[in-house]
Amino acid sequence: INRVYQLGFTAKLQCRATGYPLPRVTWMREHVPLVNTTRITLQNDGSLIIHPYKPEDAGMFMGSIPSDI
């Protein structure tokens, strides 16, 4: 899905998963795993928040859920 975000505002990306226990979502940008920073928040519900969104944040993001099967 292609999305356009306004510079300086909040970008929220969602990766929804269900199960018990709730699956943990891993976010990557350009195939590099993301971690929490002062501008990037990985939420427990699988969402990725970027605030404020900057030009250098552009790129391909992917949320993935590992399978234990």
mmCIF file of C-alpha atoms in Angstrom:
data_model
loop_
_atom_site.group_PDB
_atom_site.id
_atom_site.type_symbol
_atom_site.label_atom_id
_atom_site.label_comp_id
_atom_site.label_asym_id
_atom_site.label_seq_id
_atom_site.Cartn_x
_atom_site.Cartn_y
_atom_site.Cartn_z
ATOM 1 C CA ILE A 1 0.000 0.000 0.000
ATOM 2 C CA ASN A 2 1.402 3.377 -0.942
ATOM 3 C CA ARG A 3 0.845 6.205 1.522
ATOM 4 C CA VAL A 4 1.734 9.878 1.508
ATOM 5 C CA TYR A 5 2.346 11.655 4.829
ATOM 6 C CA GLN A 6 2.580 15.371 5.435
ATOM 7 C CA LEU A 7 5.978 16.574 6.590
ATOM 8 C CA GLY A 8 6.084 17.669 10.213
ATOM 9 C CA PHE A 9 3.000 15.687 11.181
ATOM 10 C CA THR A 10 2.466 12.200 12.626
ATOM 11 C CA ALA A 11 2.620 9.103 10.446
ATOM 12 C CA LYS A 12 0.889 5.994 11.799
ATOM 13 C CA LEU A 13 1.315 2.643 10.081
ATOM 14 C CA GLN A 14 -0.613 -0.403 11.226
ATOM 15 C CA CYS A 15 0.054 -4.114 11.032
ATOM 16 C CA ARG A 16 -2.888 -5.965 12.528
ATOM 17 C CA ALA A 17 -2.608 -9.444 13.934
ATOM 18 C CA THR A 18 -4.717 -11.577 16.223
ATOM 19 C CA GLY A 19 -3.954 -14.526 18.420
ATOM 20 C CA TYR A 20 -3.146 -15.501 21.941
ATOM 21 C CA PRO A 21 -0.752 -14.465 23.102
ATOM 22 C CA LEU A 22 -0.942 -11.361 20.903
ATOM 23 C CA PRO A 23 1.700 -11.756 18.162
ATOM 24 C CA ARG A 24 4.635 -9.362 18.256
ATOM 25 C CA VAL A 25 5.036 -7.237 15.125
ATOM 26 C CA THR A 26 8.534 -6.468 13.854
ATOM 27 C CA TRP A 27 8.860 -3.318 11.728
ATOM 28 C CA MET A 28 11.544 -2.792 9.081
ATOM 29 C CA ARG A 29 12.425 0.122 6.831
ATOM 30 C CA GLU A 30 14.315 -0.797 3.675
ATOM 31 C CA HIS A 31 14.940 -4.270 5.226
ATOM 32 C CA VAL A 32 16.513 -2.804 8.406
ATOM 33 C CA PRO A 33 14.734 -3.552 11.724
ATOM 34 C CA LEU A 34 13.382 -0.484 13.516
ATOM 35 C CA VAL A 35 13.719 0.244 17.226
ATOM 36 C CA ASN A 36 12.127 2.868 19.467
ATOM 37 C CA THR A 37 13.770 6.290 19.257
ATOM 38 C CA THR A 38 12.764 9.830 20.172
ATOM 39 C CA ARG A 39 10.757 10.007 16.900
ATOM 40 C CA ILE A 40 9.838 6.363 16.252
ATOM 41 C CA THR A 41 7.493 4.437 18.533
ATOM 42 C CA LEU A 42 6.727 0.738 18.119
ATOM 43 C CA GLN A 43 3.437 0.183 19.910
ATOM 44 C CA ASN A 44 2.202 -3.022 21.540
ATOM 45 C CA ASP A 45 -0.812 -3.131 19.209
ATOM 46 C CA GLY A 46 1.498 -3.486 16.182
ATOM 47 C CA SER A 47 1.375 0.169 15.119
ATOM 48 C CA LEU A 48 4.394 2.199 14.076
ATOM 49 C CA ILE A 49 4.303 5.924 14.914
ATOM 50 C CA ILE A 50 6.723 8.431 13.375
ATOM 51 C CA HIS A 51 6.572 11.982 14.730
ATOM 52 C CA PRO A 52 7.396 14.354 13.301
ATOM 53 C CA TYR A 53 7.533 12.800 9.823
ATOM 54 C CA LYS A 54 10.615 14.039 7.942
ATOM 55 C CA PRO A 55 11.827 13.665 4.319
ATOM 56 C CA GLU A 56 14.430 11.085 5.410
ATOM 57 C CA ASP A 57 11.629 8.846 6.687
ATOM 58 C CA ALA A 58 10.445 8.096 3.142
ATOM 59 C CA GLY A 59 10.937 4.534 1.998
ATOM 60 C CA MET A 60 9.514 1.046 2.124
ATOM 61 C CA PHE A 61 8.204 -0.072 5.527
ATOM 62 C CA MET A 62 7.196 -3.623 6.312
ATOM 63 C CA GLY A 63 5.513 -5.063 9.358
ATOM 64 C CA SER A 64 6.059 -8.788 9.853
ATOM 65 C CA ILE A 65 4.862 -11.375 12.332
ATOM 66 C CA PRO A 66 7.024 -14.429 12.957
ATOM 67 C CA SER A 67 5.308 -17.799 12.838
ATOM 68 C CA ASP A 68 5.986 -20.425 15.476
ATOM 69 C CA ILE A 69 4.609 -23.173 13.253
#
